[in-house]
Amino acid sequence: MRKREKLTPEERFALALDLIKREHSFAEVCSHYHVSHTTAYKIRNAFLEGGRRALAGARGREAVEPVLDDIRDETAIG
């Protein structure tokens, strides 16, 4: 699998939604976005955690910034 420099926020969002919808296999989604299974799991889990935080009452950046910090380094290849 080829490595890429970094997924954009829009690509991470789309990847997470594609995995959650389950219209394609996990391997197909990873191949489409050129990411490893580990990276895909981390992005999906971060997406779900952000949703949990938002539903628990966190607002705006407070809800997602800790999650984004965790995956920024994970999606940057270098």
Short mmCIF file of C-alpha atoms in Angstrom, two decimals, residues 25-66:
data_model
loop_
_atom_site.label_atom_id
_atom_site.label_comp_id
_atom_site.label_asym_id
_atom_site.label_seq_id
_atom_site.Cartn_x
_atom_site.Cartn_y
_atom_site.Cartn_z
CA SER A 25 -15.64 -3.80 2.93
CA PHE A 26 -13.14 -2.42 5.41
CA ALA A 27 -10.30 -3.38 3.06
CA GLU A 28 -11.94 -1.59 0.12
CA VAL A 29 -12.33 1.63 2.12
CA CYS A 30 -8.70 1.46 3.29
CA SER A 31 -7.53 0.87 -0.26
CA HIS A 32 -9.63 3.74 -1.61
CA TYR A 33 -8.12 6.23 0.88
CA HIS A 34 -4.65 4.64 0.74
CA VAL A 35 -4.45 4.13 4.50
CA SER A 36 -3.54 1.17 6.67
CA HIS A 37 -6.14 -0.71 8.65
CA THR A 38 -4.63 0.69 11.85
CA THR A 39 -5.00 4.28 10.64
CA ALA A 40 -8.57 3.63 9.49
CA TYR A 41 -9.51 2.18 12.88
CA LYS A 42 -7.98 5.18 14.66
CA ILE A 43 -9.87 7.66 12.46
CA ARG A 44 -13.16 5.79 12.90
CA ASN A 45 -12.70 5.54 16.67
CA ALA A 46 -11.78 9.23 16.93
CA PHE A 47 -14.89 10.12 14.93
CA LEU A 48 -17.08 8.06 17.24
CA GLU A 49 -15.40 9.49 20.35
CA GLY A 50 -16.01 13.03 19.11
CA GLY A 51 -19.67 12.17 18.71
CA ARG A 52 -19.80 10.73 22.23
CA ARG A 53 -18.22 13.87 23.66
CA ALA A 54 -20.64 16.10 21.77
CA LEU A 55 -23.64 14.11 22.96
CA ALA A 56 -22.32 14.24 26.52
CA GLY A 57 -22.53 18.03 26.42
CA ALA A 58 -19.12 19.19 25.26
CA ARG A 59 -19.41 22.06 22.79
CA GLY A 60 -17.54 23.09 19.69
CA ARG A 61 -13.78 22.71 19.80
CA GLU A 62 -14.01 21.37 23.35
CA ALA A 63 -15.77 18.29 21.95
CA VAL A 64 -13.41 17.52 19.09
CA GLU A 65 -10.04 19.15 19.69
CA PRO A 66 -8.67 16.41 22.01
#
